[in-house]
Coordinates of C-alpha atoms in Angstrom, one line a residue:
M5 CA 82.6 -330.3 99.1
D6 CA 80.6 -328.5 96.7
Q7 CA 79.6 -331.3 94.9
S8 CA 77.8 -328.8 91.5
S9 CA 82.2 -327.3 91.7
L10 CA 83.1 -331.0 91.6
N11 CA 81.6 -332.0 88.5
Q12 CA 82.8 -328.9 86.7
A13 CA 86.8 -330.2 87.4
P14 CA 89.1 -331.3 85.0
M15 CA 91.5 -334.3 86.0
H16 CA 94.8 -332.4 85.6
A17 CA 98.5 -333.1 87.0
A18 CA 98.7 -332.3 90.5
N19 CA 102.1 -331.0 90.9
E20 CA 102.4 -329.5 87.4
P21 CA 105.0 -326.6 87.5
M22 CA 103.8 -323.3 89.7
D23 CA 107.4 -321.0 89.4
N24 CA 105.5 -319.0 87.2
A25 CA 102.3 -318.7 87.8
S26 CA 100.7 -316.5 90.0
N27 CA 99.3 -317.1 93.3
R28 CA 96.4 -318.8 94.2
F29 CA 95.6 -315.6 96.8
L30 CA 96.1 -312.1 96.8
T31 CA 98.5 -312.3 99.5
P32 CA 101.0 -315.7 100.1
I33 CA 100.4 -317.4 102.3
N34 CA 102.3 -316.7 105.4
R35 CA 101.8 -317.5 109.7
D36 CA 98.9 -315.3 110.0
N37 CA 96.8 -316.8 107.5
V38 CA 97.6 -320.1 106.8
A39 CA 94.6 -321.7 109.1
E40 CA 92.2 -319.8 106.8
K41 CA 94.1 -320.3 103.3
I42 CA 94.6 -324.1 103.3
Q43 CA 91.4 -325.5 103.8
T44 CA 91.2 -323.8 100.2
V45 CA 94.5 -325.1 98.8
V46 CA 92.9 -328.8 100.0
M47 CA 89.7 -329.0 98.8
T48 CA 90.5 -327.3 95.3
E49 CA 92.8 -329.7 94.4
L50 CA 90.5 -332.5 96.0
S51 CA 88.4 -331.0 93.9
A52 CA 90.4 -331.8 90.4
Y53 CA 89.9 -335.5 90.6
Y54 CA 86.1 -335.3 91.4
P55 CA 84.0 -338.0 91.7
L56 CA 87.4 -339.6 93.3
P57 CA 87.5 -338.1 96.8
Q58 CA 84.1 -339.3 97.5
S59 CA 84.7 -342.6 96.3
L60 CA 87.3 -343.3 98.5
V61 CA 85.6 -342.0 101.7
N62 CA 82.6 -344.4 100.7
A63 CA 85.5 -347.2 100.8
H64 CA 87.3 -346.2 103.4
I65 CA 83.6 -346.6 105.5
S66 CA 82.9 -349.4 103.9
I67 CA 86.4 -351.6 104.3
L68 CA 86.3 -350.0 108.0
N69 CA 82.4 -351.9 108.4
N70 CA 83.1 -355.2 106.6
P71 CA 87.3 -356.4 107.0
K72 CA 86.2 -359.3 104.4
L73 CA 87.0 -356.2 101.9
S74 CA 89.7 -355.3 103.5
P75 CA 93.1 -356.5 100.4
T76 CA 93.9 -359.1 103.2
G77 CA 90.8 -359.8 104.8
K78 CA 92.2 -357.8 108.1
L79 CA 90.5 -355.7 109.8
W80 CA 92.7 -352.0 108.2
P81 CA 95.1 -350.5 110.4
K82 CA 93.4 -347.6 112.3
S83 CA 96.8 -345.5 111.2
L84 CA 95.4 -345.4 107.1
F85 CA 92.5 -344.2 105.6
I86 CA 92.7 -345.9 102.8
P87 CA 94.7 -348.4 100.7
V88 CA 96.4 -347.0 98.2
E89 CA 95.3 -349.8 95.9
A90 CA 91.7 -349.0 96.3
A91 CA 92.4 -345.0 95.2
I92 CA 94.2 -346.6 92.3
N93 CA 91.8 -349.3 91.2
L94 CA 88.8 -346.1 91.0
L95 CA 91.1 -343.8 89.4
S96 CA 91.6 -345.5 86.7
Q97 CA 87.9 -346.4 85.9
I98 CA 87.4 -343.6 85.8
I99 CA 90.3 -342.3 83.2
Q100 CA 89.1 -344.8 81.3
K101 CA 85.6 -344.4 81.6
R102 CA 86.2 -340.6 80.3
L103 CA 88.2 -341.9 77.5
G104 CA 86.1 -344.4 76.0
S105 CA 87.7 -347.9 76.7
F106 CA 88.7 -349.5 79.4
Q107 CA 92.2 -350.1 77.9
S108 CA 95.8 -350.5 80.9
I109 CA 97.3 -347.8 81.5
D110 CA 100.8 -347.5 80.7
A111 CA 103.1 -346.6 83.8
Q112 CA 105.8 -344.6 81.8
S113 CA 103.6 -342.0 80.1
P114 CA 102.6 -338.6 82.1
E115 CA 99.4 -339.8 82.5
G116 CA 100.1 -343.4 84.1
L117 CA 102.4 -341.4 86.1
D118 CA 100.0 -339.3 87.2
A119 CA 97.6 -341.9 88.2
L120 CA 99.5 -344.1 89.9
I121 CA 101.2 -341.6 91.8
T122 CA 100.8 -338.2 91.7
V123 CA 97.0 -338.6 92.3
P124 CA 97.0 -341.5 94.9
S125 CA 99.8 -339.9 97.0
M126 CA 97.6 -336.1 96.7
C127 CA 94.5 -338.1 97.9
C128 CA 96.3 -339.9 100.9
C129 CA 97.8 -337.0 102.3
L130 CA 94.7 -334.2 101.6
L131 CA 91.7 -336.5 101.5
P132 CA 92.3 -337.4 105.4
W133 CA 93.6 -334.2 106.4
S134 CA 90.6 -333.1 105.4
K135 CA 88.0 -335.2 106.9
L136 CA 90.3 -333.5 110.0
G137 CA 91.2 -330.2 109.7
T138 CA 94.2 -329.8 111.9
V139 CA 97.3 -327.3 111.6
I140 CA 100.0 -327.9 113.3
H141 CA 102.0 -324.2 114.1
S142 CA 105.8 -324.3 114.1
G143 CA 107.7 -321.0 115.2
S144 CA 110.8 -320.0 114.0
S145 CA 112.3 -320.3 117.5
L146 CA 111.5 -323.8 118.2
K147 CA 114.5 -325.5 117.4
F148 CA 114.8 -329.6 116.3
D149 CA 117.3 -331.4 117.1
A150 CA 118.9 -333.1 114.3
K151 CA 119.3 -336.8 116.5
L152 CA 115.9 -337.5 116.0
L153 CA 116.6 -338.4 112.3
D154 CA 117.8 -341.8 113.5
T155 CA 114.5 -342.8 114.5
P156 CA 113.6 -345.9 112.9
T157 CA 111.4 -344.8 110.4
A158 CA 109.1 -348.1 111.8
E159 CA 107.7 -345.1 114.4
L160 CA 106.1 -343.8 111.7
K161 CA 103.3 -346.1 110.9
D162 CA 101.1 -345.2 113.9
L163 CA 101.1 -340.8 113.0
P164 CA 98.4 -339.7 115.6
Q165 CA 96.0 -338.2 112.7
W166 CA 95.7 -339.7 109.2
S167 CA 97.1 -336.8 108.0
L168 CA 99.2 -334.0 109.9
F169 CA 99.8 -330.8 108.2
I170 CA 102.8 -328.4 109.8
D171 CA 103.1 -325.0 109.1
L172 CA 106.1 -323.9 108.6
T173 CA 105.4 -320.2 107.4
E174 CA 108.5 -318.8 110.1
R175 CA 111.3 -321.3 108.2
D176 CA 113.6 -321.3 106.1
L177 CA 113.3 -324.2 104.3
S178 CA 113.3 -325.1 100.2
W179 CA 111.9 -327.7 98.0
N180 CA 112.4 -327.9 93.8
N181 CA 114.0 -323.7 94.6
R182 CA 110.4 -322.6 95.9
K183 CA 109.8 -321.1 99.3
V184 CA 107.6 -323.5 101.4
S185 CA 105.1 -322.8 104.1
G186 CA 104.0 -326.0 105.0
V187 CA 103.9 -330.3 104.9
F188 CA 101.3 -332.9 104.9
Y189 CA 102.5 -335.9 106.5
A190 CA 100.1 -339.4 106.3
R191 CA 101.0 -343.1 105.2
Y192 CA 101.2 -344.6 101.8
A193 CA 100.0 -347.9 101.5
L194 CA 99.7 -351.5 99.1
S195 CA 98.9 -354.6 100.0
H196 CA 100.6 -357.8 98.6
P197 CA 98.8 -359.4 95.9
T198 CA 97.8 -362.0 97.9
P199 CA 97.6 -362.4 101.5
P200 CA 101.2 -363.7 103.6
A201 CA 101.0 -367.6 104.5
D202 CA 102.2 -366.5 107.6
P203 CA 99.2 -364.3 109.6
N204 CA 102.0 -362.6 112.1
A205 CA 104.0 -361.3 108.3
D206 CA 103.8 -357.4 107.3
Q207 CA 100.4 -357.3 105.0
F208 CA 102.0 -354.3 103.5
L209 CA 104.5 -354.6 99.5
I210 CA 105.3 -351.0 99.9
D211 CA 104.8 -348.6 103.4
N212 CA 105.9 -345.5 103.1
L213 CA 105.9 -342.2 104.8
I214 CA 104.6 -339.8 102.5
T215 CA 104.8 -335.9 101.8
I216 CA 102.7 -333.2 100.2
V217 CA 104.2 -329.9 100.1
L218 CA 103.2 -326.9 100.2
F219 CA 104.4 -323.3 98.8
D220 CA 103.6 -320.0 99.5
N221 CA 101.8 -319.0 96.4
G222 CA 98.6 -321.7 97.2
G223 CA 100.4 -324.4 94.8
L224 CA 101.3 -328.2 96.0
D225 CA 104.1 -330.3 95.5
L226 CA 105.3 -334.2 95.5
G227 CA 107.6 -333.7 98.9
P228 CA 110.0 -336.8 100.3
F229 CA 109.0 -340.0 101.3
V230 CA 110.6 -342.6 103.6
T231 CA 109.9 -346.5 104.1
L232 CA 108.6 -347.9 106.9
N233 CA 108.8 -351.3 106.7
E234 CA 113.1 -352.0 105.5
G235 CA 114.3 -351.5 109.4
K236 CA 115.7 -348.2 108.9
T237 CA 115.9 -345.1 110.3
V238 CA 114.6 -341.9 108.6
N239 CA 118.7 -341.3 108.4
Q240 CA 118.8 -344.3 106.6
A241 CA 116.3 -344.1 105.2
I242 CA 116.8 -340.9 102.9
D243 CA 120.7 -341.7 102.6
E244 CA 118.5 -344.8 100.2
T245 CA 117.3 -341.9 98.3
R246 CA 120.1 -340.3 97.5
K247 CA 121.5 -343.4 96.0
R248 CA 118.8 -343.9 94.3
L249 CA 119.1 -340.9 92.6
Q250 CA 122.8 -341.0 91.7
E251 CA 122.1 -344.1 90.2
N252 CA 119.6 -342.6 88.3
Q253 CA 121.7 -339.6 87.3
A254 CA 120.6 -339.0 83.6
E255 CA 116.8 -338.6 84.5
V256 CA 118.0 -336.3 87.3
A257 CA 119.5 -334.1 84.8
G258 CA 116.2 -334.6 82.4
I259 CA 115.5 -332.2 79.7
D260 CA 117.2 -329.3 81.1
S261 CA 120.7 -331.1 81.0
L262 CA 122.2 -330.6 83.5
S263 CA 126.3 -331.3 83.9
P264 CA 127.4 -333.8 86.1
E265 CA 128.2 -331.1 89.1
Q266 CA 125.0 -329.8 88.8
V267 CA 123.5 -333.5 88.9
N268 CA 125.6 -334.1 92.2
Q269 CA 124.7 -330.6 93.7
L270 CA 120.9 -331.5 93.0
I271 CA 121.3 -334.9 95.4
E272 CA 122.5 -333.4 97.7
S273 CA 120.3 -330.3 97.8
T274 CA 117.2 -332.9 98.1
V275 CA 118.8 -334.7 100.5
V276 CA 119.5 -331.7 103.0
H277 CA 116.3 -330.6 102.3
S278 CA 114.3 -333.7 102.7
R279 CA 116.0 -333.8 106.1
E280 CA 114.4 -330.8 106.8
I281 CA 111.3 -331.3 106.1
F282 CA 111.6 -334.8 108.1
L283 CA 112.6 -333.4 110.8
P284 CA 109.2 -331.0 112.5
L285 CA 107.2 -333.8 112.0
L286 CA 109.7 -336.1 114.4
H287 CA 109.5 -333.2 116.5
L288 CA 105.9 -333.4 116.8
L289 CA 105.8 -337.3 117.3
S290 CA 108.5 -337.0 120.3
N291 CA 106.8 -333.7 122.3
Q292 CA 102.9 -334.4 122.4
D293 CA 102.9 -333.2 125.2
K294 CA 103.8 -329.5 124.5
L295 CA 101.5 -329.1 121.9
A296 CA 99.2 -326.1 122.9
D297 CA 96.4 -323.6 122.2
K298 CA 97.0 -319.8 121.1
H299 CA 97.0 -318.9 125.0
G300 CA 99.5 -321.4 125.7
R301 CA 96.6 -324.3 127.2
K302 CA 98.1 -327.3 127.0
Q303 CA 96.2 -329.7 123.9
E304 CA 95.4 -332.6 122.4
L305 CA 95.1 -333.9 119.1
L306 CA 91.8 -335.1 118.4
A307 CA 91.4 -338.3 117.6
N308 CA 90.5 -339.7 113.7
P309 CA 86.5 -338.9 113.0
E310 CA 84.6 -341.8 112.7
A311 CA 81.5 -341.9 109.9
Y312 CA 77.8 -342.4 111.2
A313 CA 74.3 -343.1 110.7
V314 CA 72.3 -341.1 108.4
E315 CA 69.6 -341.5 106.1
G316 CA 70.5 -344.5 103.8
G317 CA 74.1 -345.0 105.4
L318 CA 77.7 -343.8 106.7
A319 CA 78.6 -340.5 106.5
L320 CA 82.1 -339.1 107.3
P321 CA 81.6 -335.5 106.7
D322 CA 84.3 -332.7 105.7
A323 CA 85.8 -330.9 108.9
D324 CA 83.5 -328.3 110.3
V325 CA 86.2 -326.3 111.8
I326 CA 90.6 -325.6 111.0
R327 CA 91.8 -326.4 114.4
E328 CA 94.5 -324.9 115.1
Y329 CA 97.8 -325.8 117.6
Y330 CA 101.4 -324.7 118.6
L331 CA 104.2 -326.8 119.2
K332 CA 107.2 -325.7 121.5

């Protein structure tokens, strides 16, 4: 990532509406060009948060090499790139320095939501992906078994890579009434404020599998999530989303003042599309042995990269190539 260009990038809301915006590219993202364009999308998005990405990489390296820096005093799980509290803490410092004061962030304000939810979510998915560069293609002929939605969410804690991107350009999938070209999946975990008394207890206050949706114009948006520490299946976790939305219908109606019928339609649409977004990941996790290269030869996903020694310390560089896999 070019540091000089990062210095010029303002911080902004990553999921700002893209409906009326022009494409980031001359042609929409499709099956033939998604591997070429995805890196530009990711690096452009991360550049908006300078210097947060490099600070988080430094935090990742520090925690892995000094477990005492982990919030719970334990070795940070290898399936997690960074603790969310590190992202929030670093981002809040950056924002406060730019404001010229160290006032607390209002969690209810647009800036507060951006700082506490949007930006950490984006970084949890996109930053680790930039170190891996993996694109997993999913063709239109591939059939997903809906029974996979009965998978316990706990089985999603250990993804084969920190962040996975599945190409969905050939599938008829939408999110917020926009065509989906692909989805990033990553774990988002926030530690307990103090270590649990029981050393075997779950060390996370929040433990979710989150998604970032890529649209065909290069725009990104927060997608659905499921909780991993509540003993539910993916189906049950998505049903919980329906319940939460129904309990907050006034917020769902929003500034458009939707009618009760329109709100219910929107909620049901969200639930249906949430299931459609998680099915490709569940299929991948059940069929990793069927991954292949473009010639049909069996391929295994690479392990997460490790920091290596450079002059003055350790480094974890961005992926130098995009690695493409094809899901059968």
